[in-house]
Amino acid sequence: QSIKYYGIFLDSYHSDSKSTDQVERDHASAYLQAKLNRARLRTKMMGISVDQQIEGNKLALDEYEEILEYGQRNPEVVEADVNMSTEMRLCA
């Protein structure tokens, strides 16, 4: 359920089905935290088949890569938030 609601929240930042290049600076931390949390949740699913676990891990990896790409495109956002800067280093 949480993954679904994180998805709805993140979709509110997208004008179409594609990922956004940049969100407003005031919202960047919440946006990136939501992406991180959703990626983490995808790897912690219990009671699912091995195939579903593999698919969840692939989706989480894609999400982490999107987060890193966002940080590379918008370094000022990551550097402004000490916690986010730490999280980004852990993703890499």
mmCIF file of C-alpha atoms in Angstrom:
data_model
loop_
_atom_site.group_PDB
_atom_site.id
_atom_site.type_symbol
_atom_site.label_atom_id
_atom_site.label_comp_id
_atom_site.label_asym_id
_atom_site.label_seq_id
_atom_site.Cartn_x
_atom_site.Cartn_y
_atom_site.Cartn_z
ATOM 1 C CA GLN A 1 0.000 0.000 0.000
ATOM 2 C CA SER A 2 2.779 2.440 0.883
ATOM 3 C CA ILE A 3 4.445 1.989 -2.492
ATOM 4 C CA LYS A 4 1.160 2.864 -4.164
ATOM 5 C CA TYR A 5 0.725 6.076 -2.161
ATOM 6 C CA TYR A 6 4.333 7.141 -2.677
ATOM 7 C CA GLY A 7 3.675 6.634 -6.392
ATOM 8 C CA ILE A 8 0.593 8.850 -6.282
ATOM 9 C CA PHE A 9 2.589 11.535 -4.452
ATOM 10 C CA LEU A 10 5.464 11.356 -6.946
ATOM 11 C CA ASP A 11 3.091 11.363 -9.920
ATOM 12 C CA SER A 12 1.751 14.719 -8.737
ATOM 13 C CA TYR A 13 5.124 16.215 -9.776
ATOM 14 C CA HIS A 14 4.977 14.810 -13.314
ATOM 15 C CA SER A 15 3.071 16.560 -16.067
ATOM 16 C CA ASP A 16 3.117 13.350 -18.122
ATOM 17 C CA SER A 17 4.238 9.781 -17.503
ATOM 18 C CA LYS A 18 7.926 10.730 -17.647
ATOM 19 C CA SER A 19 10.186 11.607 -14.765
ATOM 20 C CA THR A 20 10.665 15.280 -14.086
ATOM 21 C CA ASP A 21 13.992 17.008 -14.729
ATOM 22 C CA GLN A 22 13.628 19.326 -11.753
ATOM 23 C CA VAL A 23 11.064 20.101 -9.091
ATOM 24 C CA GLU A 24 10.755 23.384 -7.221
ATOM 25 C CA ARG A 25 13.620 23.818 -4.813
ATOM 26 C CA ASP A 26 11.254 23.975 -1.813
ATOM 27 C CA HIS A 27 9.795 20.595 -2.776
ATOM 28 C CA ALA A 28 12.993 18.830 -3.874
ATOM 29 C CA SER A 29 13.783 17.299 -0.492
ATOM 30 C CA ALA A 30 10.286 15.822 -0.088
ATOM 31 C CA TYR A 31 10.346 14.558 -3.685
ATOM 32 C CA LEU A 32 13.724 12.846 -3.318
ATOM 33 C CA GLN A 33 12.867 11.424 0.127
ATOM 34 C CA ALA A 34 9.687 9.924 -1.323
ATOM 35 C CA LYS A 35 11.683 8.306 -4.131
ATOM 36 C CA LEU A 36 14.219 6.950 -1.624
ATOM 37 C CA ASN A 37 11.517 5.595 0.656
ATOM 38 C CA ARG A 38 9.682 3.927 -2.215
ATOM 39 C CA ALA A 39 12.921 2.309 -3.419
ATOM 40 C CA ARG A 40 13.649 1.042 0.090
ATOM 41 C CA LEU A 41 10.156 -0.379 0.442
ATOM 42 C CA ARG A 42 10.500 -2.271 -2.827
ATOM 43 C CA THR A 43 13.397 -4.276 -1.328
ATOM 44 C CA LYS A 44 11.641 -5.059 1.959
ATOM 45 C CA MET A 45 8.517 -6.838 0.749
ATOM 46 C CA MET A 46 7.738 -9.957 2.782
ATOM 47 C CA GLY A 47 5.773 -13.027 1.733
ATOM 48 C CA ILE A 48 6.206 -12.646 -2.012
ATOM 49 C CA SER A 49 7.685 -15.025 -4.561
ATOM 50 C CA VAL A 50 11.327 -14.939 -5.625
ATOM 51 C CA ASP A 51 10.307 -13.555 -9.029
ATOM 52 C CA GLN A 52 8.400 -10.717 -7.357
ATOM 53 C CA GLN A 53 11.412 -10.010 -5.120
ATOM 54 C CA ILE A 54 13.681 -9.834 -8.156
ATOM 55 C CA GLU A 55 11.261 -7.494 -9.929
ATOM 56 C CA GLY A 56 11.058 -5.306 -6.817
ATOM 57 C CA ASN A 57 14.841 -5.128 -6.595
ATOM 58 C CA LYS A 58 15.082 -4.171 -10.271
ATOM 59 C CA LEU A 59 12.516 -1.401 -9.766
ATOM 60 C CA ALA A 60 14.387 -0.202 -6.670
ATOM 61 C CA LEU A 61 17.660 -0.121 -8.598
ATOM 62 C CA ASP A 62 16.010 1.924 -11.354
ATOM 63 C CA GLU A 63 14.670 4.307 -8.714
ATOM 64 C CA TYR A 64 18.100 4.706 -7.072
ATOM 65 C CA GLU A 65 19.638 5.403 -10.484
ATOM 66 C CA GLU A 66 16.984 8.075 -11.160
ATOM 67 C CA ILE A 67 17.767 9.672 -7.797
ATOM 68 C CA LEU A 68 21.490 9.755 -8.588
ATOM 69 C CA GLU A 69 20.816 11.229 -12.035
ATOM 70 C CA TYR A 70 18.587 13.900 -10.491
ATOM 71 C CA GLY A 71 21.387 14.770 -8.062
ATOM 72 C CA GLN A 72 23.888 15.044 -10.904
ATOM 73 C CA ARG A 73 21.556 17.303 -12.905
ATOM 74 C CA ASN A 74 20.711 19.442 -9.856
ATOM 75 C CA PRO A 75 23.720 19.433 -7.499
ATOM 76 C CA GLU A 76 22.607 22.639 -5.785
ATOM 77 C CA VAL A 77 19.544 20.867 -4.389
ATOM 78 C CA VAL A 78 21.550 17.998 -2.951
ATOM 79 C CA GLU A 79 24.275 20.209 -1.499
ATOM 80 C CA ALA A 80 21.730 22.489 0.201
ATOM 81 C CA ASP A 81 20.349 19.616 2.293
ATOM 82 C CA VAL A 82 22.978 17.891 4.451
ATOM 83 C CA ASN A 83 20.818 14.801 5.026
ATOM 84 C CA MET A 84 20.092 14.458 1.317
ATOM 85 C CA SER A 85 23.762 14.810 0.505
ATOM 86 C CA THR A 86 24.511 11.912 2.870
ATOM 87 C CA GLU A 87 21.698 9.799 1.378
ATOM 88 C CA MET A 88 22.999 10.431 -2.148
ATOM 89 C CA ARG A 89 26.478 9.276 -1.182
ATOM 90 C CA LEU A 90 24.979 6.087 0.247
ATOM 91 C CA CYS A 91 23.106 5.429 -3.021
ATOM 92 C CA ALA A 92 26.269 5.688 -5.091
#
